[in-house]
Amino acid sequence: LSKDPSAIAFYAIPSAVIPAWIGSAIGTLRPFMTAEHCRTLFALFAIKVAAVIWRGLYVSRRNLRLGKPFTVGFGSDDNQTAAELARRKSSTRYIASVCSFLAGWILVAHIGIGNALVSFLVFTFVWKTEPTTAIVTAIVCGGFTSCCPFLIHLFILKDVPLDLWVMGLPGVYLGAKIAPKIHEAIGIGNILAAFVIFLLLVAVLMVS
């Protein structure tokens, strides 16, 4: 945010976060899925994420063969104009709100993740934002969305394993520090390809 505030589509955040808060609160307090259903849902979600990433890689490598720069995403040269037109449509905000509510209600409340990917897809295909803006804004929305169910579990349900949560923080911090060096050494394309394989393996483990 301090380096490039323009990378965040602030105008789209309310439509992505507020409905997701409502949905995740309802789903957390009134869950409707069993543990087996959650495992299956997580597997399907992992496959969907892998498919989205793989499509982005395919499009980017195809553009590279055509002489265009390698940028992982679904953007086009007229993204700026398309984004401005989408921003003015009330239907855009409505679609984004509905998708965010469903993501919070079904995904976030039961498997703990989901709104970041849904937000990325909505920003890309509904708001027509540039890929970089869609990714950064979706990460921000995912973080904000997780606050609501976390607080519910912490103060109302009182079932948060704080010791495990605290143990994970150093790993997250360390990963954030070394990630740029690994990214530079390996390359974003190879990292995402490995991530696709990892997601597919996780999906298999969830249903096996």
XYZ file of N, CA and C in Angstrom:
624
model
N 0.831 -1.200 0.000
C 0.000 0.000 0.000
C 0.870 1.257 0.000
N 1.955 1.247 0.801
C 2.828 2.414 0.875
C 3.618 2.607 -0.412
N 3.907 1.505 -1.138
C 4.689 1.602 -2.362
C 3.847 2.052 -3.549
N 2.648 1.494 -3.682
C 1.817 1.811 -4.846
C 0.339 1.696 -4.478
N -0.241 2.739 -3.905
C -1.666 2.689 -3.537
C -2.587 2.475 -4.730
N -2.136 2.844 -5.920
C -2.994 2.691 -7.099
C -3.208 1.233 -7.469
N -2.431 0.314 -6.885
C -2.580 -1.111 -7.185
C -3.816 -1.706 -6.519
N -4.468 -0.939 -5.650
C -5.655 -1.422 -4.948
C -6.885 -0.693 -5.483
N -7.886 -1.447 -5.891
C -9.146 -0.864 -6.376
C -10.056 -0.612 -5.174
N -9.853 0.514 -4.508
C -10.593 0.810 -3.274
C -12.103 0.866 -3.514
N -12.518 1.302 -4.698
C -13.942 1.438 -4.987
C -14.658 0.090 -4.983
N -13.921 -1.010 -5.189
C -14.551 -2.334 -5.268
C -14.537 -3.076 -3.935
N -13.765 -2.605 -2.967
C -13.620 -3.330 -1.704
C -14.934 -3.458 -0.928
N -15.738 -2.385 -0.778
C -16.993 -2.555 -0.018
C -17.902 -3.644 -0.566
N -18.013 -3.748 -1.885
C -18.876 -4.767 -2.486
C -18.322 -6.170 -2.305
N -17.025 -6.271 -2.066
C -16.405 -7.580 -1.902
C -16.314 -8.007 -0.445
N -16.209 -7.054 0.469
C -15.958 -7.389 1.871
C -17.230 -7.414 2.710
N -18.045 -6.377 2.630
C -19.228 -6.284 3.504
C -20.194 -7.459 3.297
N -20.571 -7.807 2.053
C -21.428 -8.983 1.883
C -20.765 -10.265 2.368
N -19.428 -10.364 2.193
C -18.709 -11.555 2.657
C -18.728 -11.637 4.178
N -18.648 -10.499 4.856
C -18.767 -10.487 6.318
C -20.123 -11.043 6.738
N -21.175 -10.572 6.094
C -22.527 -11.026 6.443
C -22.666 -12.526 6.193
N -22.222 -12.959 5.019
C -22.317 -14.377 4.688
C -21.501 -15.255 5.610
N -20.265 -14.846 5.907
C -19.409 -15.663 6.777
C -19.936 -15.700 8.204
N -20.546 -14.607 8.667
C -21.131 -14.592 10.015
C -22.293 -15.573 10.105
N -23.160 -15.560 9.092
C -24.296 -16.487 9.078
C -23.809 -17.933 9.005
N -22.866 -18.188 8.093
C -22.365 -19.546 7.925
C -21.595 -20.052 9.131
N -20.892 -19.162 9.826
C -20.123 -19.566 11.003
C -21.042 -19.890 12.182
N -22.058 -19.068 12.382
C -22.977 -19.291 13.495
C -23.994 -20.392 13.195
N -24.302 -20.610 11.918
C -25.260 -21.641 11.524
C -24.666 -22.492 10.396
N -23.630 -23.279 10.695
C -23.035 -24.116 9.638
C -24.012 -25.190 9.173
N -23.950 -25.515 7.898
C -24.876 -26.504 7.341
C -24.147 -27.632 6.627
N -22.830 -27.746 6.811
C -22.064 -28.803 6.166
C -21.379 -29.680 7.202
N -21.291 -30.981 6.909
C -20.564 -31.906 7.758
C -19.073 -31.818 7.445
N -18.255 -32.486 8.260
C -16.810 -32.482 8.025
C -16.471 -33.105 6.672
N -17.203 -34.146 6.297
C -16.959 -34.788 5.008
C -17.305 -33.846 3.861
N -18.396 -33.116 4.008
C -18.771 -32.149 2.984
C -17.721 -31.045 2.854
N -17.166 -30.625 3.983
C -16.143 -29.576 3.963
C -14.887 -30.050 3.253
N -14.501 -31.310 3.474
C -13.330 -31.857 2.785
C -13.569 -31.900 1.275
N -14.762 -32.320 0.885
C -15.087 -32.361 -0.538
C -15.107 -30.954 -1.132
N -15.679 -30.010 -0.395
C -15.730 -28.628 -0.864
C -14.326 -28.053 -1.010
N -13.457 -28.359 -0.051
C -12.077 -27.871 -0.125
C -11.371 -28.456 -1.349
N -11.613 -29.749 -1.633
C -11.003 -30.378 -2.806
C -11.477 -29.708 -4.089
N -12.778 -29.450 -4.179
C -13.317 -28.783 -5.370
C -12.763 -27.374 -5.515
N -12.632 -26.690 -4.371
C -12.083 -25.341 -4.401
C -10.632 -25.358 -4.877
N -9.840 -26.331 -4.381
C -8.437 -26.434 -4.792
C -8.329 -26.691 -6.288
N -9.205 -27.549 -6.821
C -9.198 -27.825 -8.262
C -9.557 -26.571 -9.050
N -10.531 -25.799 -8.544
C -10.928 -24.571 -9.222
C -9.788 -23.554 -9.242
N -9.102 -23.419 -8.123
C -7.960 -22.497 -8.065
C -6.882 -22.940 -9.041
N -6.597 -24.256 -9.063
C -5.585 -24.779 -9.976
C -5.963 -24.493 -11.423
N -7.256 -24.642 -11.758
C -7.704 -24.390 -13.126
C -7.546 -22.923 -13.501
N -7.878 -22.027 -12.560
C -7.749 -20.590 -12.820
C -6.288 -20.215 -13.050
N -5.403 -20.724 -12.190
C -3.978 -20.405 -12.327
C -3.422 -20.983 -13.623
N -3.815 -22.225 -13.928
C -3.312 -22.861 -15.135
C -3.764 -22.104 -16.389
N -5.006 -21.628 -16.377
C -5.482 -20.851 -17.522
C -4.685 -19.555 -17.662
N -4.406 -18.911 -16.534
C -3.598 -17.701 -16.581
C -2.216 -17.962 -17.152
N -1.607 -19.089 -16.754
C -0.290 -19.448 -17.281
C -0.355 -19.727 -18.776
N -1.404 -20.427 -19.192
C -1.547 -20.756 -20.611
C -1.687 -19.492 -21.454
N -2.541 -18.582 -20.997
C -2.745 -17.331 -21.735
C -1.453 -16.523 -21.793
N -0.732 -16.479 -20.685
C 0.494 -15.691 -20.630
C 1.584 -16.272 -21.521
N 1.722 -17.600 -21.504
C 2.739 -18.226 -22.362
C 2.372 -18.087 -23.836
N 1.073 -18.113 -24.140
C 0.651 -17.890 -25.523
C 0.986 -16.471 -25.957
N 0.757 -15.510 -25.079
C 1.115 -14.128 -25.403
C 2.618 -13.972 -25.578
N 3.389 -14.741 -24.780
C 4.843 -14.672 -24.886
C 5.302 -15.158 -26.258
N 4.661 -16.206 -26.762
C 5.010 -16.705 -28.095
C 4.665 -15.693 -29.183
N 3.691 -14.846 -28.888
C 3.287 -13.821 -29.863
C 4.117 -12.550 -29.732
N 5.115 -12.588 -28.838
C 5.985 -11.433 -28.672
C 5.557 -10.451 -27.609
N 4.512 -10.781 -26.854
C 4.047 -9.908 -25.788
C 4.771 -10.260 -24.495
N 4.868 -9.321 -23.542
C 5.543 -9.615 -22.277
C 4.790 -10.657 -21.464
N 5.554 -11.434 -20.644
C 4.956 -12.470 -19.804
C 4.338 -11.831 -18.572
N 3.015 -11.819 -18.498
C 2.294 -11.316 -17.334
C 1.162 -12.274 -17.036
N 1.204 -12.889 -15.862
C 0.190 -13.872 -15.522
C -1.120 -13.179 -15.218
N -2.113 -13.371 -16.049
C -3.404 -12.740 -15.811
C -4.314 -12.894 -17.004
N -5.423 -12.171 -16.979
C -6.439 -12.288 -18.005
C -6.739 -10.931 -18.619
N -5.795 -10.009 -18.513
C -6.078 -8.642 -18.922
C -5.979 -8.438 -20.419
N -6.350 -7.260 -20.851
C -6.245 -6.877 -22.248
C -5.801 -5.432 -22.306
N -5.511 -4.981 -23.510
C -4.976 -3.635 -23.654
C -5.993 -2.562 -23.303
N -7.273 -2.879 -23.407
C -8.288 -1.865 -23.144
C -8.915 -2.045 -21.760
N -8.145 -2.593 -20.814
C -8.669 -2.826 -19.473
C -9.103 -1.537 -18.789
N -8.352 -0.461 -18.998
C -8.651 0.799 -18.326
C -10.044 1.287 -18.721
N -10.341 1.273 -20.016
C -11.649 1.717 -20.483
C -12.747 0.783 -20.010
N -12.509 -0.534 -20.098
C -13.512 -1.507 -19.671
C -13.792 -1.384 -18.181
N -12.741 -1.144 -17.400
C -12.921 -1.010 -15.954
C -13.754 0.221 -15.612
N -13.530 1.296 -16.337
C -14.295 2.515 -16.078
C -15.764 2.319 -16.418
N -16.046 1.628 -17.513
C -17.432 1.351 -17.880
C -18.108 0.437 -16.856
N -17.384 -0.597 -16.423
C -17.948 -1.519 -15.434
C -18.191 -0.828 -14.103
N -17.314 0.111 -13.770
C -17.438 0.825 -12.500
C -18.719 1.658 -12.446
N -19.189 2.116 -13.588
C -20.369 2.969 -13.632
C -21.677 2.183 -13.617
N -21.611 0.872 -13.829
C -22.828 0.061 -13.886
C -23.238 -0.392 -12.487
N -24.498 -0.195 -12.145
C -24.987 -0.654 -10.852
C -25.042 -2.173 -10.799
N -25.224 -2.820 -11.961
C -25.267 -4.282 -12.001
C -23.935 -4.892 -11.599
N -22.844 -4.175 -11.868
C -21.529 -4.669 -11.493
C -21.421 -4.814 -9.983
N -21.851 -3.794 -9.262
C -21.798 -3.836 -7.805
C -22.728 -4.915 -7.250
N -23.868 -5.105 -7.905
C -24.825 -6.121 -7.452
C -24.237 -7.523 -7.610
N -23.660 -7.801 -8.775
C -23.059 -9.108 -9.028
C -21.917 -9.369 -8.053
N -21.076 -8.351 -7.833
C -19.957 -8.504 -6.906
C -20.447 -8.797 -5.500
N -21.509 -8.135 -5.065
C -22.040 -8.333 -3.718
C -22.591 -9.740 -3.538
N -23.336 -10.221 -4.541
C -23.909 -11.563 -4.460
C -22.813 -12.625 -4.410
N -21.807 -12.490 -5.265
C -20.707 -13.454 -5.286
C -19.946 -13.443 -3.961
N -19.716 -12.268 -3.400
C -18.993 -12.161 -2.142
C -19.787 -12.766 -0.990
N -21.112 -12.533 -0.987
C -21.962 -13.115 0.065
C -21.911 -14.638 0.007
N -22.036 -15.212 -1.189
C -21.996 -16.657 -1.336
C -20.639 -17.222 -0.946
N -19.558 -16.494 -1.303
C -18.222 -16.941 -0.926
C -18.065 -16.967 0.583
N -18.549 -15.927 1.256
C -18.456 -15.886 2.710
C -19.322 -16.932 3.379
N -20.538 -17.112 2.867
C -21.498 -18.045 3.467
C -21.083 -19.502 3.295
N -20.650 -19.861 2.080
C -20.354 -21.260 1.776
C -18.883 -21.604 1.997
N -17.972 -20.790 1.456
C -16.558 -21.131 1.483
C -15.876 -20.714 2.777
N -15.908 -19.403 3.074
C -15.153 -18.891 4.219
C -15.619 -19.527 5.524
N -16.929 -19.649 5.706
C -17.458 -20.167 6.965
C -17.152 -21.637 7.187
N -16.931 -22.398 6.096
C -16.782 -23.842 6.244
C -15.362 -24.341 5.994
N -14.615 -23.696 5.111
C -13.242 -24.148 4.872
C -12.220 -23.052 5.133
N -12.677 -21.888 5.563
C -11.759 -20.841 6.014
C -11.131 -19.989 4.939
N -11.319 -20.327 3.680
C -10.741 -19.546 2.581
C -11.779 -19.436 1.478
N -11.483 -18.622 0.478
C -12.374 -18.572 -0.665
C -12.667 -17.193 -1.210
N -12.791 -16.198 -0.335
C -13.213 -14.894 -0.840
C -12.122 -14.214 -1.660
N -10.864 -14.526 -1.385
C -9.785 -13.908 -2.164
C -9.866 -14.338 -3.624
N -10.063 -15.646 -3.859
C -10.158 -16.122 -5.237
C -11.429 -15.611 -5.907
N -12.548 -15.693 -5.198
C -13.803 -15.202 -5.762
C -13.687 -13.716 -6.088
N -13.068 -12.946 -5.187
C -12.875 -11.518 -5.432
C -11.998 -11.290 -6.652
N -10.945 -12.105 -6.792
C -10.070 -11.964 -7.955
C -10.844 -12.193 -9.249
N -11.675 -13.241 -9.272
C -12.457 -13.525 -10.468
C -13.458 -12.407 -10.755
N -14.087 -11.891 -9.693
C -15.061 -10.804 -9.868
C -14.366 -9.540 -10.360
N -13.217 -9.208 -9.768
C -12.484 -8.012 -10.199
C -12.040 -8.140 -11.649
N -11.650 -9.358 -12.046
C -11.131 -9.559 -13.398
C -12.232 -9.555 -14.449
N -13.312 -10.317 -14.201
C -14.312 -10.524 -15.231
C -15.532 -9.619 -15.099
N -15.775 -9.062 -13.916
C -16.932 -8.187 -13.717
C -16.505 -6.721 -13.668
N -15.538 -6.414 -12.779
C -15.056 -5.038 -12.686
C -14.103 -4.674 -13.819
N -13.544 -5.708 -14.509
C -12.631 -5.499 -15.642
C -11.345 -4.782 -15.227
N -10.851 -5.047 -14.015
C -9.612 -4.411 -13.585
C -8.412 -5.134 -14.178
N -7.262 -4.485 -14.126
C -6.033 -5.106 -14.589
C -5.660 -6.268 -13.675
N -4.937 -7.286 -14.185
C -4.597 -8.456 -13.371
C -3.877 -8.117 -12.080
N -2.895 -7.204 -12.143
C -2.152 -6.851 -10.932
C -3.069 -6.226 -9.891
N -3.918 -5.322 -10.325
C -4.873 -4.686 -9.414
C -5.838 -5.714 -8.834
N -6.291 -6.645 -9.667
C -7.219 -7.677 -9.204
C -6.582 -8.557 -8.141
N -5.326 -8.930 -8.342
C -4.636 -9.800 -7.389
C -4.433 -9.098 -6.054
N -3.903 -7.881 -6.098
C -3.609 -7.154 -4.859
C -4.889 -6.850 -4.083
N -5.914 -6.379 -4.790
C -7.174 -6.047 -4.131
C -7.843 -7.297 -3.562
N -7.752 -8.411 -4.273
C -8.348 -9.660 -3.784
C -7.662 -10.136 -2.506
N -6.347 -9.973 -2.423
C -5.628 -10.347 -1.198
C -6.081 -9.493 -0.027
N -6.241 -8.192 -0.277
C -6.723 -7.294 0.768
C -8.122 -7.709 1.224
N -8.994 -8.013 0.266
C -10.368 -8.421 0.603
C -10.387 -9.730 1.372
N -9.530 -10.667 0.983
C -9.464 -11.935 1.692
C -9.049 -11.755 3.141
N -8.080 -10.862 3.373
C -7.650 -10.596 4.744
C -8.732 -9.943 5.578
N -9.416 -8.954 5.004
C -10.508 -8.297 5.731
C -11.643 -9.275 6.030
N -11.960 -10.128 5.059
C -13.069 -11.070 5.237
C -12.797 -12.041 6.373
N -11.559 -12.510 6.494
C -11.232 -13.498 7.523
C -11.368 -12.948 8.931
N -11.343 -11.632 9.079
C -11.450 -11.035 10.420
C -12.784 -11.377 11.079
N -13.860 -11.376 10.314
C -15.192 -11.588 10.884
C -15.352 -12.990 11.482
N -15.138 -14.080 10.721
C -15.273 -15.405 11.331
C -14.242 -15.669 12.413
N -13.063 -15.072 12.279
C -12.042 -15.254 13.320
C -12.510 -14.681 14.653
N -13.069 -13.485 14.619
C -13.549 -12.866 15.849
C -14.734 -13.636 16.435
N -15.585 -14.172 15.558
C -16.712 -14.977 16.045
C -16.209 -16.238 16.748
N -15.255 -16.910 16.128
C -14.694 -18.119 16.740
C -13.935 -17.787 18.030
N -13.293 -16.612 18.052
C -12.473 -16.253 19.210
C -13.319 -15.847 20.411
N -14.327 -14.985 20.195
C -15.061 -14.404 21.322
C -16.424 -15.045 21.584
N -17.043 -15.639 20.574
C -18.377 -16.222 20.752
C -18.299 -17.748 20.876
N -17.715 -18.387 19.885
C -17.612 -19.849 19.920
C -16.460 -20.327 20.802
N -15.450 -19.469 20.965
C -14.290 -19.754 21.832
C -13.636 -21.094 21.492
N -13.388 -21.321 20.223
C -12.771 -22.581 19.808
C -11.520 -22.369 18.953
N -10.889 -21.209 19.087
C -9.677 -20.930 18.322
C -8.468 -21.511 19.056
N -7.699 -22.412 18.432
C -6.472 -22.932 19.065
C -5.372 -21.879 19.002
N -5.374 -20.974 19.958
C -4.451 -19.835 19.919
C -2.989 -20.264 19.884
N -2.650 -21.377 20.565
C -1.259 -21.813 20.564
C -0.797 -22.198 19.162
N -1.659 -22.899 18.421
C -1.311 -23.262 17.041
C -1.296 -22.039 16.142
N -2.213 -21.119 16.388
C -2.281 -19.900 15.581
C -1.016 -19.071 15.760
N -0.579 -18.905 16.993
C 0.637 -18.139 17.269
C 1.862 -18.849 16.698
N 1.873 -20.186 16.768
C 3.009 -20.940 16.220
C 3.145 -20.733 14.715
N 2.044 -20.480 14.029
C 2.106 -20.302 12.585
C 2.575 -18.930 12.146
N 2.488 -17.936 13.029
C 2.848 -16.568 12.640
C 4.310 -16.411 12.225
N 5.286 -17.001 12.948
C 6.681 -16.855 12.499
C 6.907 -17.413 11.100
N 6.237 -18.534 10.779
C 6.398 -19.100 9.441
C 5.842 -18.186 8.367
N 4.707 -17.565 8.653
C 4.125 -16.624 7.698
C 5.044 -15.420 7.503
N 5.584 -14.909 8.588
C 6.483 -13.751 8.510
C 7.751 -14.095 7.733
N 8.333 -15.261 8.049
C 9.557 -15.674 7.361
C 9.297 -15.902 5.880
N 8.153 -16.534 5.576
C 7.825 -16.762 4.174
C 7.665 -15.466 3.397
N 7.053 -14.469 4.030
C 6.889 -13.173 3.364
C 8.229 -12.499 3.106
N 9.205 -12.762 3.969
C 10.521 -12.138 3.810
C 11.335 -12.790 2.693
N 11.294 -14.131 2.610
C 12.134 -14.821 1.629
C 11.430 -15.014 0.291
N 10.115 -14.795 0.256
C 9.372 -15.009 -0.986
C 9.906 -14.193 -2.164
N 10.234 -12.898 -1.992
C 10.751 -12.144 -3.146
C 12.027 -12.732 -3.723
N 12.914 -13.248 -2.866
C 14.167 -13.838 -3.361
C 13.894 -15.123 -4.125
N 12.987 -15.961 -3.596
C 12.640 -17.196 -4.295
C 11.940 -16.873 -5.616
N 11.069 -15.872 -5.579
C 10.371 -15.440 -6.790
C 11.360 -15.017 -7.862
N 12.379 -14.264 -7.463
C 13.369 -13.773 -8.423
C 14.222 -14.903 -8.967
N 14.552 -15.897 -8.115
C 15.440 -16.981 -8.527
C 14.732 -18.005 -9.402
N 13.494 -18.333 -9.083
C 12.779 -19.401 -9.783
C 11.919 -18.865 -10.916
N 11.284 -17.725 -10.684
C 10.399 -17.174 -11.698
C 8.946 -17.436 -11.365
N 8.110 -16.463 -11.625
C 6.702 -16.550 -11.250
C 5.997 -17.688 -11.975
N 6.360 -17.931 -13.230
C 5.709 -19.006 -13.977
C 5.947 -20.370 -13.363
N 7.204 -20.652 -12.987
C 7.533 -21.938 -12.374
C 6.898 -22.085 -10.996
N 6.858 -21.002 -10.245
C 6.241 -21.052 -8.916
C 4.758 -21.387 -9.026
N 4.078 -20.733 -9.943
C 2.647 -20.984 -10.106
C 2.383 -22.391 -10.637
N 3.257 -22.883 -11.514
C 3.089 -24.250 -12.013
C 3.236 -25.253 -10.873
N 4.215 -25.022 -9.999
C 4.386 -25.900 -8.833
C 3.190 -25.799 -7.899
N 2.633 -24.604 -7.781
C 1.469 -24.409 -6.916
C 0.256 -25.158 -7.460
N 0.118 -25.207 -8.776
C -0.974 -25.961 -9.395
C -0.864 -27.441 -9.032
N 0.354 -27.985 -9.131
C 0.570 -29.387 -8.772
C 0.246 -29.623 -7.306
N 0.682 -28.701 -6.448
C 0.403 -28.819 -5.009
C -1.100 -28.827 -4.740
N -1.838 -27.947 -5.382
C -3.291 -27.880 -5.184
C -3.986 -29.172 -5.619
N -3.553 -29.734 -6.723
C -4.151 -30.974 -7.191
C -3.858 -32.127 -6.232
N -2.643 -32.158 -5.678
C -2.308 -33.189 -4.687
C -3.160 -33.029 -3.430
N -3.353 -31.786 -3.006
C -4.205 -31.530 -1.835
C -5.631 -31.999 -2.093
N -6.133 -31.751 -3.290
C -7.489 -32.186 -3.640
C -7.624 -33.699 -3.562
N -6.594 -34.403 -4.037
C -6.619 -35.864 -3.969
C -6.612 -36.346 -2.525
N -5.786 -35.707 -1.678
C -5.718 -36.098 -0.277
C -7.032 -35.838 0.447
N -7.727 -34.773 0.072
C -8.973 -34.429 0.733
C -10.077 -35.465 0.486
N -10.076 -36.077 -0.687
C -11.145 -37.016 -1.024
C -10.723 -38.462 -0.891
N -9.478 -38.717 -0.546
C -8.998 -40.102 -0.425
C -9.214 -40.636 0.977
